[in-house]
Tab-separated table of C-alpha atoms in Angstrom:
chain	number	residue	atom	x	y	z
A	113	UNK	CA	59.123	105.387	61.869
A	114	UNK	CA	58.482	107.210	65.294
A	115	UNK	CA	58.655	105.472	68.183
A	116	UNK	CA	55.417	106.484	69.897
A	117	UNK	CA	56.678	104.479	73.242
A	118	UNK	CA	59.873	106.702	73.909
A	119	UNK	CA	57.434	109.909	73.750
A	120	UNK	CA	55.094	108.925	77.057
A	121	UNK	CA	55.537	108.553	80.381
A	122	UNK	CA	53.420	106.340	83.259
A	123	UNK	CA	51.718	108.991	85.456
A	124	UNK	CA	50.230	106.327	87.896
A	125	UNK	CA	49.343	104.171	85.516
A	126	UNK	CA	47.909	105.842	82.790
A	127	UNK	CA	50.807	106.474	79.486
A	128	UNK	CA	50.865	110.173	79.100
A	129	UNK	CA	52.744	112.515	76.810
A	130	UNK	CA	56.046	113.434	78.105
A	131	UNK	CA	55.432	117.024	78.195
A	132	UNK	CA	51.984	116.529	79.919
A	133	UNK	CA	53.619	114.786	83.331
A	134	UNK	CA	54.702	118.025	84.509
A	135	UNK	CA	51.654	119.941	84.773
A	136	UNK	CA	49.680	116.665	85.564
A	137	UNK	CA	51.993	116.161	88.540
A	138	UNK	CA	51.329	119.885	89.614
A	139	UNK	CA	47.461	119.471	89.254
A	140	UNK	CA	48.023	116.781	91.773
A	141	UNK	CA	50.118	118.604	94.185
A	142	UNK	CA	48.040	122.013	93.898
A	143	UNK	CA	45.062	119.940	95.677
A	144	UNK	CA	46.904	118.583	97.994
A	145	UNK	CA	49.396	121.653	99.410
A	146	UNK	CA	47.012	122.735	102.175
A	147	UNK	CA	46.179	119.062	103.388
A	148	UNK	CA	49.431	118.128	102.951
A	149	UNK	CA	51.566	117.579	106.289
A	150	UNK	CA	47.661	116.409	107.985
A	151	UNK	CA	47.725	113.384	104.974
A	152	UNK	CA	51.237	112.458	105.822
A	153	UNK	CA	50.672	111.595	109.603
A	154	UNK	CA	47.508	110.162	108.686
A	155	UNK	CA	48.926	107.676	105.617
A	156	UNK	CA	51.177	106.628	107.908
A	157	UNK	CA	50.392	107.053	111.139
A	158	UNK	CA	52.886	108.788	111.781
A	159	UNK	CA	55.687	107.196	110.794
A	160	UNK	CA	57.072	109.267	108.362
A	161	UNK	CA	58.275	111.685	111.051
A	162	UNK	CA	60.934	108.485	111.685
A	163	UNK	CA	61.724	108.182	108.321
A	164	UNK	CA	62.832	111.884	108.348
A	165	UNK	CA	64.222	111.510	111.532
A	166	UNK	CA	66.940	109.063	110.292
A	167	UNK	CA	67.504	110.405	107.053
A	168	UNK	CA	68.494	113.966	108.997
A	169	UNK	CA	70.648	111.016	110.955
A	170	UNK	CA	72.213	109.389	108.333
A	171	UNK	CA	72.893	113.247	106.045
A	172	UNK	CA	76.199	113.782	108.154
A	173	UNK	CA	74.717	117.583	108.303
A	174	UNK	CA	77.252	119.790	110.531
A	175	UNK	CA	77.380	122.877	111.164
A	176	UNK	CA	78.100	125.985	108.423
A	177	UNK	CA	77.113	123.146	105.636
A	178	UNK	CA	75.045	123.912	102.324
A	179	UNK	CA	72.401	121.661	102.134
A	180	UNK	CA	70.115	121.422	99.004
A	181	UNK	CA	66.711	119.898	99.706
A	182	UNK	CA	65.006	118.969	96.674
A	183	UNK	CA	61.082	118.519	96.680
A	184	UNK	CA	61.079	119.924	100.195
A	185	UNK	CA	57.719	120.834	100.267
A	186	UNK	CA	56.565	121.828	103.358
A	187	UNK	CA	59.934	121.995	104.949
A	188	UNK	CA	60.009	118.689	107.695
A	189	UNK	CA	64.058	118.207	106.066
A	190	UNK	CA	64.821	121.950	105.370
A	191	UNK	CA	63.383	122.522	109.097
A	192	UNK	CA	65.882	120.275	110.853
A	193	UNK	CA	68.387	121.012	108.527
A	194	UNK	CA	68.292	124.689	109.267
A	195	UNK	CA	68.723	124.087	113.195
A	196	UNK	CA	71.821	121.403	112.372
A	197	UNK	CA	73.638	123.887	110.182
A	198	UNK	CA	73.372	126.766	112.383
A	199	UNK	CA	73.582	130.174	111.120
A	200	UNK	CA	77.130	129.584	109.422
A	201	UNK	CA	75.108	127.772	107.055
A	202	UNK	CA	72.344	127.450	104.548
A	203	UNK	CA	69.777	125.227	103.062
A	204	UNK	CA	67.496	125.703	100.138
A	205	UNK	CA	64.177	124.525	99.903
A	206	UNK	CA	63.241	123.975	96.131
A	207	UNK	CA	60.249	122.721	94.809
A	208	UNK	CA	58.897	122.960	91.325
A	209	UNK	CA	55.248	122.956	93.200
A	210	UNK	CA	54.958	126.919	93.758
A	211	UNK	CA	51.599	126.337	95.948
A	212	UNK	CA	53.784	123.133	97.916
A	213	UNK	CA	56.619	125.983	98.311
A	214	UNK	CA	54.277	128.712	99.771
A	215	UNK	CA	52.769	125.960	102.536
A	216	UNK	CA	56.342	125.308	103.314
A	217	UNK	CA	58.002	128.962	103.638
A	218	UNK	CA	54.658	129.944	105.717
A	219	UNK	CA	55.139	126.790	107.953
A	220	UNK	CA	58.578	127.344	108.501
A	221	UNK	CA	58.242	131.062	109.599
A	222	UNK	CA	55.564	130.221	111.728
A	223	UNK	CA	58.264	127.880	113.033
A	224	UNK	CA	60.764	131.186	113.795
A	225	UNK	CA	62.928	129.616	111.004
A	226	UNK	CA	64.216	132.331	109.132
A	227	UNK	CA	67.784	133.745	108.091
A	228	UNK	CA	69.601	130.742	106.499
A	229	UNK	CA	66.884	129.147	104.397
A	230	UNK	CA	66.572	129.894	100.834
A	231	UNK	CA	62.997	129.257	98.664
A	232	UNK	CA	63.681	128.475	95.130
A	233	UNK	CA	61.180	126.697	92.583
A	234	UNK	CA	63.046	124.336	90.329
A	235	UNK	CA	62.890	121.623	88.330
A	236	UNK	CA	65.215	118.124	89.614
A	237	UNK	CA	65.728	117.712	86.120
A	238	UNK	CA	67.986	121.482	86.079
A	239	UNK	CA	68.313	122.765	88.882
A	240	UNK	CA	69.179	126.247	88.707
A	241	UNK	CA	72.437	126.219	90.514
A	242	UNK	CA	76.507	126.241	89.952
A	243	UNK	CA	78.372	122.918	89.895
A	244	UNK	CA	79.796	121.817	93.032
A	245	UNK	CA	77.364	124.038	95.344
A	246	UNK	CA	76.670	121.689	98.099
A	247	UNK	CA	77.516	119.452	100.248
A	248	UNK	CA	74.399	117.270	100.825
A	249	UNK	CA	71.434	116.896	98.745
A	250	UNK	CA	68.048	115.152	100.004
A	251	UNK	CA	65.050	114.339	97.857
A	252	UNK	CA	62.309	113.113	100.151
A	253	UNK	CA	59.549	111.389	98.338
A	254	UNK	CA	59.423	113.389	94.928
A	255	UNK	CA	61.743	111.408	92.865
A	256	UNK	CA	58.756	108.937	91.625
A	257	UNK	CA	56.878	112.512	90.621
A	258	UNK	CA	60.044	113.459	88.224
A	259	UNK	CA	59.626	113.180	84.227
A	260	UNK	CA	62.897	111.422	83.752
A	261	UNK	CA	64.671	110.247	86.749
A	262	UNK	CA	67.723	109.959	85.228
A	263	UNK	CA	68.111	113.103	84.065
A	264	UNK	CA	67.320	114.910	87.386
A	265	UNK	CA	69.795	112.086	89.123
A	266	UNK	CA	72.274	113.102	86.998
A	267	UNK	CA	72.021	117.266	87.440
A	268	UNK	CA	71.816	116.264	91.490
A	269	UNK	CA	75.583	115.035	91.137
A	270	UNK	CA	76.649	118.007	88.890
A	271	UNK	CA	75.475	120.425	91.641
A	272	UNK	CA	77.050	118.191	94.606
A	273	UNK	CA	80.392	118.950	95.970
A	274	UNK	CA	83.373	116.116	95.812
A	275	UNK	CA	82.836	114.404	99.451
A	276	UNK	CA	78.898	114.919	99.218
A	277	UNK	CA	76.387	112.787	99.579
A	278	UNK	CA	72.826	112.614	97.824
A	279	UNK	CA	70.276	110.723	99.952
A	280	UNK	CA	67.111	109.689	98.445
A	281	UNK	CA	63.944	108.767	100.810
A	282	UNK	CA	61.504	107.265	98.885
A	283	UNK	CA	58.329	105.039	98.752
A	284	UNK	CA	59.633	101.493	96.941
A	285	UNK	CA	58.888	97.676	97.120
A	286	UNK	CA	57.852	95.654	100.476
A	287	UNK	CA	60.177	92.570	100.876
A	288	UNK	CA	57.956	90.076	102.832
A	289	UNK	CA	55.252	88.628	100.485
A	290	UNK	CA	52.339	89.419	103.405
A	291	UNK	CA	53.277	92.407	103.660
A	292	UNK	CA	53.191	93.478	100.265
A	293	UNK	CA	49.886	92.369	99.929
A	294	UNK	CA	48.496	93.980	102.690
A	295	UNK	CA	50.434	97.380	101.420
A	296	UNK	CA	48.323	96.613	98.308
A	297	UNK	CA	44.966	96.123	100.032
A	298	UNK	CA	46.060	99.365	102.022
A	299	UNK	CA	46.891	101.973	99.069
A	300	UNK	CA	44.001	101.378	96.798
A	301	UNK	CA	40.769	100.093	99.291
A	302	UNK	CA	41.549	102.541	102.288
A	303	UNK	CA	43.991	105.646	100.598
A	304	UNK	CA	41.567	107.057	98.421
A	305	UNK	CA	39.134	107.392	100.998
A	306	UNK	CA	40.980	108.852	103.254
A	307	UNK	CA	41.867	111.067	100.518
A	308	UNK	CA	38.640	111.857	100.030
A	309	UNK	CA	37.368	112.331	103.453
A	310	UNK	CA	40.426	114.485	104.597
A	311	UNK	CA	41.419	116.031	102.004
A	312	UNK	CA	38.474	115.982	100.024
A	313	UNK	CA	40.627	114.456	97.466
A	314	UNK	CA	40.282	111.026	96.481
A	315	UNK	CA	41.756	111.081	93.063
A	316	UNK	CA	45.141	112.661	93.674
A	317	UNK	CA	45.813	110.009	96.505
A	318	UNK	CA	44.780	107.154	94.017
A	319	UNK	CA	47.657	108.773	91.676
A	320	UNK	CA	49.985	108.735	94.672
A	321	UNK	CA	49.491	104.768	95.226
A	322	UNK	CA	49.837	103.981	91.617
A	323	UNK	CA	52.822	106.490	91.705
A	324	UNK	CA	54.628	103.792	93.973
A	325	UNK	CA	53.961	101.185	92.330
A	326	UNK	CA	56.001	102.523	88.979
A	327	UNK	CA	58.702	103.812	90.684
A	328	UNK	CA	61.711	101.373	90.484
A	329	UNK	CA	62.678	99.158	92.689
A	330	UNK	CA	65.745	99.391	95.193
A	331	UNK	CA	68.176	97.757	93.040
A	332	UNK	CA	67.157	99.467	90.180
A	333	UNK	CA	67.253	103.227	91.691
A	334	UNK	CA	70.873	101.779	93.083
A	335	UNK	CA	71.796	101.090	89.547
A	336	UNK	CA	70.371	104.674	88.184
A	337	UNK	CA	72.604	106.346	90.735
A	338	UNK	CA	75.393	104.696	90.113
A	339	UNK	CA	74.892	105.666	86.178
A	340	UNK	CA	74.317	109.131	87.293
A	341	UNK	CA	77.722	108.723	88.819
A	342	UNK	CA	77.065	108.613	92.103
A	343	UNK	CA	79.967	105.712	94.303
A	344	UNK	CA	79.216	103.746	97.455
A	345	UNK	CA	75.573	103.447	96.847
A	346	UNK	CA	73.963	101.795	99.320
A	347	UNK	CA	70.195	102.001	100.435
A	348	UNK	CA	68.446	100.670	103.503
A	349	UNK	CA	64.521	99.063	103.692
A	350	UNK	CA	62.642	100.924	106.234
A	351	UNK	CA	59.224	99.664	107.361
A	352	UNK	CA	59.931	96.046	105.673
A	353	UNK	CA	60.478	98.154	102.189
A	354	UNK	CA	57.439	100.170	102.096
A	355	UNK	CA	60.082	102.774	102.209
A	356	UNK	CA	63.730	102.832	100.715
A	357	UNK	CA	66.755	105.465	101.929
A	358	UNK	CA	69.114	105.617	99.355
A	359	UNK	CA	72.797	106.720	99.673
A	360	UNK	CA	75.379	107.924	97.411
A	361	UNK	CA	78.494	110.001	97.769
A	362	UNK	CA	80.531	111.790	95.013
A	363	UNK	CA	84.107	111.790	94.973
């Protein structure tokens, strides 16, 4: 007998078909492109500009590297990437949104970034690119939008050079008990609305809070890495946990 439970996936938390997460997710994302960046500083006041700023500080990017960033979106990463890595180097910005990718390449031209940053749509779960291409991989809050997790962990460390690292920055659990709940009372009372009233978009940002709340926890994502292959895994709680950065190196 089939076992209808290995064939769907949580998309917030609704069970759908496997094959329907995908375009789901992209539904989602298509809203949002254009609002995008405006939504992040208002979530979180702000804050996710230091969340970025120490996962650029914790990448070990140096000049003339190859940096992959994976659900870079509108470029914040790939943009301070491109300045660390000079023109020696390169970093890709790949996205499996095409209307996230086009927000990003037009941001980051407006920027004067140009000449060593590559635009590629592809899916984390095979990405299109030879083993052992580069030397730091980030994925910045879009693991917890991928089909199967391990899967796209797992083609991350085929595509990683021995000595890289793969950082993950990602929504996850809060560790003090108050702060939880008022995390809670945050995402589904006052997110939508804002959602809504920004963006004009309440539903997608309802999606986005349940999103978090399915994703695993930081042990668990430590353990899925480590599976994947991934050694010295590590991860640090940002913001009491609201937020989780991930490390893992491949030797």
């Amino acid at each position: 007998m089939k076992d209808s439970k290995s064939d769907t996936i949580d998309f917030g938390y609704q069970q759908v078909a496997k094959e329907e997460k995908q375009g789901l997710v992209a539904n989602v994302f298509n809203s949002v492109a254009k609002k995008y960046d405006i939504m992040n500083d208002v979530m979180s006041f702000g804050i996710h500009r230091l969340w970025k700023r120490y996962t650029i500080d914790c990448s070990g990017v140096r000049t003339g590297m190859k940096v992959l960033d994976i659900a870079g979106g509108t470029g914040d990463l790939t943009a301070q990437f491109s300045r660390r890595v000079g023109p020696t180097g390169n970093v890709v910005l790949a996205d499996i949104n095409q209307a996230m990718l086009d927000v990003g390449r037009d941001k980051l031209r407006n920027m004067g970034i140009v000449g060593n940053v590559d635009y590629v749509q592809a899916n984390a779960e095979e990405l299109p690119f030879e083993d052992d291409a580069f030397d730091i991989i980030t994925i910045a809050f879009g693991l917890r939008n991928v089909t199967d997790k391990q899967k796209a962990l797992e083609s991350m460390f085929r595509v990683l050079k021995p000595g890289g690292r793969l950082i993950v920055l990602e929504f996850s659990k809060p560790v003090p008990p108050l702060l939880s709940q008022a995390y809670d009372f945050y995402s589904f009372n006052v997110l939508p609305k804002m959602g809504q009233l920004v963006a004009g978009d309440a539903e997608s940002y309802q999606y986005l809070a349940e999103s978090i709340r399915m994703h695993p926890d930081q042990e668990t994502l430590k353990g899925m890495m480590q599976q994947a292959g991934f050694e010295q895994v590590t991860y640090d709680n940002l913001t009491g946990g609201i937020v989780a950065m991930h490390r893992g190196f491949k030797f």
